[in-house]
GROMACS .gro file of C-alpha atoms in nm:
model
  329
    1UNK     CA    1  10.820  13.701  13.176
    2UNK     CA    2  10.725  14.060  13.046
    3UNK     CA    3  10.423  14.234  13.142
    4UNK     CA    4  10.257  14.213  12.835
    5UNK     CA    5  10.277  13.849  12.863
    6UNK     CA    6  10.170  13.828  13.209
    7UNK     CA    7   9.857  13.970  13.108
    8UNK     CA    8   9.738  13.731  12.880
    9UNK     CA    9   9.483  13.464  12.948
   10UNK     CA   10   9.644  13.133  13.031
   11UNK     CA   11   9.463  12.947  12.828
   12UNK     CA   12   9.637  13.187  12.516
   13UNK     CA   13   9.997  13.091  12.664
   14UNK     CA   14   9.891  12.698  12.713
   15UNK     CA   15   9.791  12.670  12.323
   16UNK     CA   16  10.137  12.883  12.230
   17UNK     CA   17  10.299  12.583  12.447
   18UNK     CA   18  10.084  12.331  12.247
   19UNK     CA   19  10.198  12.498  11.905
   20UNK     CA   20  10.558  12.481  12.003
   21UNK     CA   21  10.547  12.119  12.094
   22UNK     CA   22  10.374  12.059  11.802
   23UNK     CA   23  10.600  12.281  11.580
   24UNK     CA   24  10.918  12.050  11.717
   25UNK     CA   25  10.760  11.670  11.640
   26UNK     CA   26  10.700  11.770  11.307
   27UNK     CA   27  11.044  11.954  11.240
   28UNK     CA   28  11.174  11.642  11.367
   29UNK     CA   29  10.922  11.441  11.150
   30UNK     CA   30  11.030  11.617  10.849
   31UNK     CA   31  11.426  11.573  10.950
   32UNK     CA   32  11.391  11.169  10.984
   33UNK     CA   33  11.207  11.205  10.630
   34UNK     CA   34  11.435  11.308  10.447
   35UNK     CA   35  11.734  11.120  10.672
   36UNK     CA   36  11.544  10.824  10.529
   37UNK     CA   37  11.519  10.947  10.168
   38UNK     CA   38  11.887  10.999  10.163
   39UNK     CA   39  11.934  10.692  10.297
   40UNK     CA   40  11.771  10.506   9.997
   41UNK     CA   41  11.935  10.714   9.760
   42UNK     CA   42  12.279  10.605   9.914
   43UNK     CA   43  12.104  10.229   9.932
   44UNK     CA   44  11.985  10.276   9.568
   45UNK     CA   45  12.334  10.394   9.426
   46UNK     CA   46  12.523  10.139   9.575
   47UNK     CA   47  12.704  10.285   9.878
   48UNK     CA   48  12.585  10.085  10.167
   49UNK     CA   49  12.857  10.232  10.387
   50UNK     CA   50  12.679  10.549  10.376
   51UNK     CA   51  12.364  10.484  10.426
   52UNK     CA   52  12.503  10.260  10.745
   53UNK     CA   53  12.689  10.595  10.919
   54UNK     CA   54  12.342  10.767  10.815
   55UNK     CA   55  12.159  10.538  11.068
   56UNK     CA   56  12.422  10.488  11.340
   57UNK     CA   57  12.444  10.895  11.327
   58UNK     CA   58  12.089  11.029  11.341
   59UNK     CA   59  11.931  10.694  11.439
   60UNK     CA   60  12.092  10.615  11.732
   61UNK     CA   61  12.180  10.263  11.555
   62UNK     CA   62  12.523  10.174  11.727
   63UNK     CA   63  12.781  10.014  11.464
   64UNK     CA   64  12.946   9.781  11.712
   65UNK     CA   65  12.622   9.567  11.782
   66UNK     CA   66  12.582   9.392  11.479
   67UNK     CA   67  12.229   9.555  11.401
   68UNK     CA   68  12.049   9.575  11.074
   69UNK     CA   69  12.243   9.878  10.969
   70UNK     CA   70  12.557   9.707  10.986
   71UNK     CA   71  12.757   9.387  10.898
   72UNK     CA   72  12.755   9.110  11.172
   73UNK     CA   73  13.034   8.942  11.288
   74UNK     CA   74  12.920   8.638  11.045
   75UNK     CA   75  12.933   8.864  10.763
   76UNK     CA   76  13.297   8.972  10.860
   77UNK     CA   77  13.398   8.599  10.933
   78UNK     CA   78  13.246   8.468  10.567
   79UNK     CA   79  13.385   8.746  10.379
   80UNK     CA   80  13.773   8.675  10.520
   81UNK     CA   81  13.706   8.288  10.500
   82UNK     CA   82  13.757   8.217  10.868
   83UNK     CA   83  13.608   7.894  10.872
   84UNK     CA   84  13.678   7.814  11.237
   85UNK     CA   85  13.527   8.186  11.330
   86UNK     CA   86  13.201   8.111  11.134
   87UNK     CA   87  13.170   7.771  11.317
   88UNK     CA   88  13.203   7.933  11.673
   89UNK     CA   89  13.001   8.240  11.581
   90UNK     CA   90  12.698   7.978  11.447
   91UNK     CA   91  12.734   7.753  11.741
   92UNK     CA   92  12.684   8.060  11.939
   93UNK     CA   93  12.349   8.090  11.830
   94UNK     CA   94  12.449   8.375  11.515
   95UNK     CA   95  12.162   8.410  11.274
   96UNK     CA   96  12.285   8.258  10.958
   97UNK     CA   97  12.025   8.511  10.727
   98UNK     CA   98  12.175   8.803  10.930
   99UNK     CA   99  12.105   9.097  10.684
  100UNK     CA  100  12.311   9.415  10.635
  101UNK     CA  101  12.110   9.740  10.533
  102UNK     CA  102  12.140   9.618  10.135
  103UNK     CA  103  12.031   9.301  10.236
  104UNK     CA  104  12.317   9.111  10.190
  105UNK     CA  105  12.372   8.741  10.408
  106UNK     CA  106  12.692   8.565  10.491
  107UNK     CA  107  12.671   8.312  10.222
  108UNK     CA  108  12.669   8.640   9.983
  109UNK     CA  109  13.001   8.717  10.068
  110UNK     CA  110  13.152   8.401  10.136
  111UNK     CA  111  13.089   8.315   9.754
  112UNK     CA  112  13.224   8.672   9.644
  113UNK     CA  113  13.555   8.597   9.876
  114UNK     CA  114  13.562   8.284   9.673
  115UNK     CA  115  13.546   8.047  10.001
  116UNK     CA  116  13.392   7.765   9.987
  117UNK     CA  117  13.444   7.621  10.251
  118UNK     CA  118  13.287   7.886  10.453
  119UNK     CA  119  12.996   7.855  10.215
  120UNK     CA  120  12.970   7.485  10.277
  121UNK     CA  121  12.900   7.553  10.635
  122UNK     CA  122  12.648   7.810  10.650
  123UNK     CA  123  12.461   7.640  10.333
  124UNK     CA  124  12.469   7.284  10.603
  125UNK     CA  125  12.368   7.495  10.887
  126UNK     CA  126  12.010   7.625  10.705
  127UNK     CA  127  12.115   7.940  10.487
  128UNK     CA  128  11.914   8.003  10.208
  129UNK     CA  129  12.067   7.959   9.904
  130UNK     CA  130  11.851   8.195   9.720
  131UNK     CA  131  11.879   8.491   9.890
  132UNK     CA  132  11.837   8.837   9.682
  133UNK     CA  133  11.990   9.178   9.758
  134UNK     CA  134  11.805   9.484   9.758
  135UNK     CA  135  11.955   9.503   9.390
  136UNK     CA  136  11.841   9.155   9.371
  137UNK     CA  137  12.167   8.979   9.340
  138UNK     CA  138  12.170   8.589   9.451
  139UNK     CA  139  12.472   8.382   9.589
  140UNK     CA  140  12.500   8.221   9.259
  141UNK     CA  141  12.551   8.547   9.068
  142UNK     CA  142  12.806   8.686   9.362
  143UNK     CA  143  12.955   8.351   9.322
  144UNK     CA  144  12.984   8.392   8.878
  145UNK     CA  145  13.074   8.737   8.913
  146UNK     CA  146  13.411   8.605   9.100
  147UNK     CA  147  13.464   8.335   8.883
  148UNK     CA  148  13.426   8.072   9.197
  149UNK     CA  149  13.322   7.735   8.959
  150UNK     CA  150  13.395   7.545   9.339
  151UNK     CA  151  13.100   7.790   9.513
  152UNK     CA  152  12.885   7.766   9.154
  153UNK     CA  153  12.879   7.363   9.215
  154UNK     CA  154  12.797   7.378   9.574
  155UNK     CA  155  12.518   7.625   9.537
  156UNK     CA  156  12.400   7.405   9.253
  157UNK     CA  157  12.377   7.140   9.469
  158UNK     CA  158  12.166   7.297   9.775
  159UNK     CA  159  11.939   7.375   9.497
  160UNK     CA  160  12.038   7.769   9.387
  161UNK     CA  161  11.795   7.835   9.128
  162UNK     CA  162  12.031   7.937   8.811
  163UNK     CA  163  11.785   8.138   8.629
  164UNK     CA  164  11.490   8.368   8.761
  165UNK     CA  165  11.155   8.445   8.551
  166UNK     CA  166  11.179   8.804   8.672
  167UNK     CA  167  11.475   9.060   8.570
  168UNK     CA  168  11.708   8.995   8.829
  169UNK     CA  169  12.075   9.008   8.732
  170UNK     CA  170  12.169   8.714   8.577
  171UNK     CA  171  12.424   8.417   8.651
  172UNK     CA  172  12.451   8.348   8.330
  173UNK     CA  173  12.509   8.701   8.180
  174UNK     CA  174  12.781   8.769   8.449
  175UNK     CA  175  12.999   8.451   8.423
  176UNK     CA  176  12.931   8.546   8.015
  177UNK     CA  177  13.051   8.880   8.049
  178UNK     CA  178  13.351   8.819   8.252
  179UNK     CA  179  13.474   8.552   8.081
  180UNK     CA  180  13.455   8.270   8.349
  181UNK     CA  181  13.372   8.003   8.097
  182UNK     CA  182  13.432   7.716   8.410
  183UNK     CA  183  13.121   7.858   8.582
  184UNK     CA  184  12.940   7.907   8.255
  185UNK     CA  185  12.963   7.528   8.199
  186UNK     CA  186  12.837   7.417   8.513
  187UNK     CA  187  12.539   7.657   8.484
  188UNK     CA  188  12.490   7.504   8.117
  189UNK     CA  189  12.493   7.174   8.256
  190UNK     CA  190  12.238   7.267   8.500
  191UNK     CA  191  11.976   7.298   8.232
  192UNK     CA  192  11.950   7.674   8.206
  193UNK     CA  193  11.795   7.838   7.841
  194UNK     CA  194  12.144   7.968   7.691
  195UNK     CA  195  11.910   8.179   7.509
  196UNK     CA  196  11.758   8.368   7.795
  197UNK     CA  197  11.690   8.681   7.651
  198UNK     CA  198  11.676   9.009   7.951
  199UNK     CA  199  11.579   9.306   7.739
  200UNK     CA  200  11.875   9.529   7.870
  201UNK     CA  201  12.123   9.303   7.802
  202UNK     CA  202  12.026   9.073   7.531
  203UNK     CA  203  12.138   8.734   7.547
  204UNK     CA  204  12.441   8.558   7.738
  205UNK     CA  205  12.605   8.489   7.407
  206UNK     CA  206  12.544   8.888   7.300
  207UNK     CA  207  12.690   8.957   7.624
  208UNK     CA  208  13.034   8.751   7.587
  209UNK     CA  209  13.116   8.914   7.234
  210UNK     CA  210  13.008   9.234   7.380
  211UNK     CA  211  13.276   9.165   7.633
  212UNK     CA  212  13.499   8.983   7.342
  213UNK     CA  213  13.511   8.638   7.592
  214UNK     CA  214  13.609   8.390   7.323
  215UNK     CA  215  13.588   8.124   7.574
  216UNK     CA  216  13.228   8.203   7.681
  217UNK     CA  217  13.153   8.272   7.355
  218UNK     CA  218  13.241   7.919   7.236
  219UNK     CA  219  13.107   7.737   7.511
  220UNK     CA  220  12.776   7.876   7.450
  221UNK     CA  221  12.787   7.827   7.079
  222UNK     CA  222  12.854   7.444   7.166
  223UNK     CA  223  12.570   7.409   7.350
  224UNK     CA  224  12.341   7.531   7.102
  225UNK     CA  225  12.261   7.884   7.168
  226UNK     CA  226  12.107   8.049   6.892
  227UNK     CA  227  12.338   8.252   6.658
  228UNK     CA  228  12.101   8.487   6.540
  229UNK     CA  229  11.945   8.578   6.894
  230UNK     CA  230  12.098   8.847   7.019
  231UNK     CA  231  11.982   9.241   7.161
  232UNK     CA  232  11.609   9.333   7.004
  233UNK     CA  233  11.749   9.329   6.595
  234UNK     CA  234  12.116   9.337   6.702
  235UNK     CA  235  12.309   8.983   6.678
  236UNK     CA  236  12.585   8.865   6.819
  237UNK     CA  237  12.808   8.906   6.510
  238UNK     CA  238  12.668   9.295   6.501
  239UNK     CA  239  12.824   9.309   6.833
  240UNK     CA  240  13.180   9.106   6.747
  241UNK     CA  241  13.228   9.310   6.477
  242UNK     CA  242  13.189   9.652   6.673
  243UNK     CA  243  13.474   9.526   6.889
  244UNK     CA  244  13.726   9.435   6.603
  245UNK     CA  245  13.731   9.070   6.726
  246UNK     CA  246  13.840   8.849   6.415
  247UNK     CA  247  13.807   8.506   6.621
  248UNK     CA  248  13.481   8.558   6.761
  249UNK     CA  249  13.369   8.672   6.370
  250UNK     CA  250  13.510   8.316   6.258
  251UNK     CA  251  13.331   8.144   6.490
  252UNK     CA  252  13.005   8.345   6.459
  253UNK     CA  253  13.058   8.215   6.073
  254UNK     CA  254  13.111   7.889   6.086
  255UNK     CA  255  12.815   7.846   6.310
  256UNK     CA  256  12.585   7.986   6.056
  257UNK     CA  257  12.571   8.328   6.117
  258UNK     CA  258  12.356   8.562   5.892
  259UNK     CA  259  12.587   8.859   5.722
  260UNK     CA  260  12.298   8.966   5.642
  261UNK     CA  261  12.133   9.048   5.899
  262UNK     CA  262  11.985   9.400   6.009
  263UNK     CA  263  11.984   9.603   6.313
  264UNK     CA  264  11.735   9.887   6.447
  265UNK     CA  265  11.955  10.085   6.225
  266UNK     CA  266  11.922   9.889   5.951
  267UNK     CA  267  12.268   9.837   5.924
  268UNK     CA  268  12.446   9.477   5.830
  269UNK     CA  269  12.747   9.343   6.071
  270UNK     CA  270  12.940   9.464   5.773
  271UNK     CA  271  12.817   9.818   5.842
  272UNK     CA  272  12.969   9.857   6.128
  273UNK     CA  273  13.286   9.726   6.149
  274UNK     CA  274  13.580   9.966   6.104
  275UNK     CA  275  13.596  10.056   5.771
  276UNK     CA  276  13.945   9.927   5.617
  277UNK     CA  277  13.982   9.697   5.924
  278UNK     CA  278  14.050   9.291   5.874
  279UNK     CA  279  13.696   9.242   6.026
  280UNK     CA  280  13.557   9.434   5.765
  281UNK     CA  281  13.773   9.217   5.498
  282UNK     CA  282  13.652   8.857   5.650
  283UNK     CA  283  13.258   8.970   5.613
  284UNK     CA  284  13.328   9.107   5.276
  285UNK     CA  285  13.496   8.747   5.183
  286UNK     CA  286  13.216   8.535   5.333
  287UNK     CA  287  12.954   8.744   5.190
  288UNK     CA  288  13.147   8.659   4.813
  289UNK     CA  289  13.197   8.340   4.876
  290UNK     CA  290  12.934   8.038   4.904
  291UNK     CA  291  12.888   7.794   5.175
  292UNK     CA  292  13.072   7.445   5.143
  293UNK     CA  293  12.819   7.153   5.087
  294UNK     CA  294  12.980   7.029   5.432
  295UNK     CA  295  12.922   7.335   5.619
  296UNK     CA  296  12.531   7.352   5.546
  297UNK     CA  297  12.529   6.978   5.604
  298UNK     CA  298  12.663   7.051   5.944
  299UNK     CA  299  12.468   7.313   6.030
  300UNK     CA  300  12.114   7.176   5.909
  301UNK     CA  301  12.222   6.850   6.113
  302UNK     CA  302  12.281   7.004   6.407
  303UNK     CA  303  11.946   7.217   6.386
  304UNK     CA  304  11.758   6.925   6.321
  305UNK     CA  305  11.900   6.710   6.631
  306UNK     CA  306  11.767   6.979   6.853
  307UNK     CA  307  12.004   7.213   7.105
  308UNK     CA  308  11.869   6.957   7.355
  309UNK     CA  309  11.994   6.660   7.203
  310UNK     CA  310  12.329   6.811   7.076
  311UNK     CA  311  12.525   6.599   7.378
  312UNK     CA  312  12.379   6.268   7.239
  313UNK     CA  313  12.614   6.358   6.908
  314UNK     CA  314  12.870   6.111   7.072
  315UNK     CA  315  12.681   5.820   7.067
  316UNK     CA  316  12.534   5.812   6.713
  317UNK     CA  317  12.644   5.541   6.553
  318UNK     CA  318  12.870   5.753   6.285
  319UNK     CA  319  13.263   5.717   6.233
  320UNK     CA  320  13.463   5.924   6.509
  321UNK     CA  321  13.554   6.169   6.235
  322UNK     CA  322  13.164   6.267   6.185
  323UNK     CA  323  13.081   6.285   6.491
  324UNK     CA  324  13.394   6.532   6.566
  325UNK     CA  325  13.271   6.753   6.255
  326UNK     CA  326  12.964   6.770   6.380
  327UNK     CA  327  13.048   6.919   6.730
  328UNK     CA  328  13.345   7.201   6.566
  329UNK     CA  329  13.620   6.962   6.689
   0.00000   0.00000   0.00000
């Protein structure tokens, strides 16, 4: 200690203590901040390892205990479908809701891996079956997104709600999109509005000729979803014909599609397909040449039954070869 400071009132060098200590909690303050700012942003864009080595580092959160940070051992056992693991690890008393940082549970990744069996147990054993990420993803949609029809049915039956009010990501858009028509159809049969319309994406059947999934695409027109429905002004057959997809234009067509029809742009289907392309040639030919008798038959038929009632078509009491025209076989 100098001799300056020696002479100074203790009192002045007990407040310069004070203002240290004080200086220190909120540099440190400020540090966990913004620790826990970047963490979200790593949470937000999708890189949950990150954000993880974020709080083990500077946290103090150690990766090899299972903690919130991390992935427990149940989420390791669902994910690799060890089905004997994930009954020990349970039986040991394991929360079945454990939750990683992104809020993701076991059954989450056992329906990504595509194991059902491992879903099967954790579903008996009290998981719940509607679960959302941070980024508000569901089972069921981890479950469409692979393409696991086996997990879609299971989750179905424990009661996985198919369709949410809110904007959550969508079942329905994401088998659509993929092209995983087998998990489509079970979510049809659940009941769900094949028209749901989420502003960003339009509707599931925009979606699968965005994606040019004939499959999805006819699925969904079979079911009734409505032709014209599509993004805001866009329809579905603005979007086939953007892609160049002379199938998914037929069968836009025969299930009464509007060539007429404008976009934001206002711009016809017609408009933009590739000039000189066979796309381009097909709406040019429908828009010259009249509807059969039969086909507007058909398709006022069907509109009067009701896309409700459209699987009672098989037990009208018509000749087989009515009944077959009527459902596009």
């Amino acid at each position: 200690m100098t001799v300056l400071e020696e002479n100074r009132p203790f009192a002045q060098q007990l407040s310069n203590v004070y203002f240290t200590i004080l200086s220190l909690f909120c540099f440190k303050l400020f540090v966990k901040i913004s620790l826990a700012i970047l963490s979200h942003f790593y949470i937000v864009k999708g890189n949950r390892k990150e954000a993880a080595r974020i709080a083990a580092e500077f946290y103090g959160v150690s990766q090899g205990q299972g903690s919130w940070a991390d992935r427990s051992p149940l989420h390791e056992a669902a994910s690799q479908g060890r089905l004997l693991s994930l009954k020990t690890l349970i039986a040991q008393g394991y929360n079945i809701d454990a939750l990683t940082i992104d809020q993701v549970t076991p059954l989450h990744e056992a329906c990504l891996g595509d194991h059902v069996g491992c879903a099967r147990i954790l579903l008996e054993a009290g998981a719940n079956v509607n679960a959302t990420t941070i980024d508000g993803m569901t089972p069921l949609f981890n479950a469409c997104s692979r393409g696991s029809a086996s997990c879609v049915e299971l989750l179905l039956e424990y009661g996985a709600k198919a369709q949410w009010e809110t904007c959550l990501p969508s079942p329905t858009h994401e088998a659509a999109s993929r092209g995983h028509s087998d998990c489509l159809e079970l979510l049809i049969s659940s009941g769900i509005d094949v028209d749901q319309d989420i502003p960003h994406l339009g509707t599931p059947l925009y979606v699968a000729c965005v994606s040019q999934q004939k499959q999805c695409v006819r699925k969904l027109l079979y079911s009734g979803a409505n032709v014209q429905k599509g993004k805001f002004l866009e329809t579905p057959l603005h979007a086939a014909a953007r892609q160049s997809s002379t199938e998914i234009i037929n069968m836009l067509l025969d299930f009464g599609a509007d060539i007429n029809a404008k976009n934001t742009d206002f711009q016809r289907p017609v408009d933009v397909a590739s000039p000189r392309s066979l796309v381009e040639s097909i709406l040019l030919l429908h828009e010259a040449t009249p509807c059969s008798l039969c086909q507007l038959c058909r398709l006022h038929i069907r509109n009067y039954i009701g896309r409700g009632r459209l699987h009672l078509v098989p037990q009208l009491q018509l000749p087989t070869i009515l009944k077959d025209f009527l459902q596009y076989r």
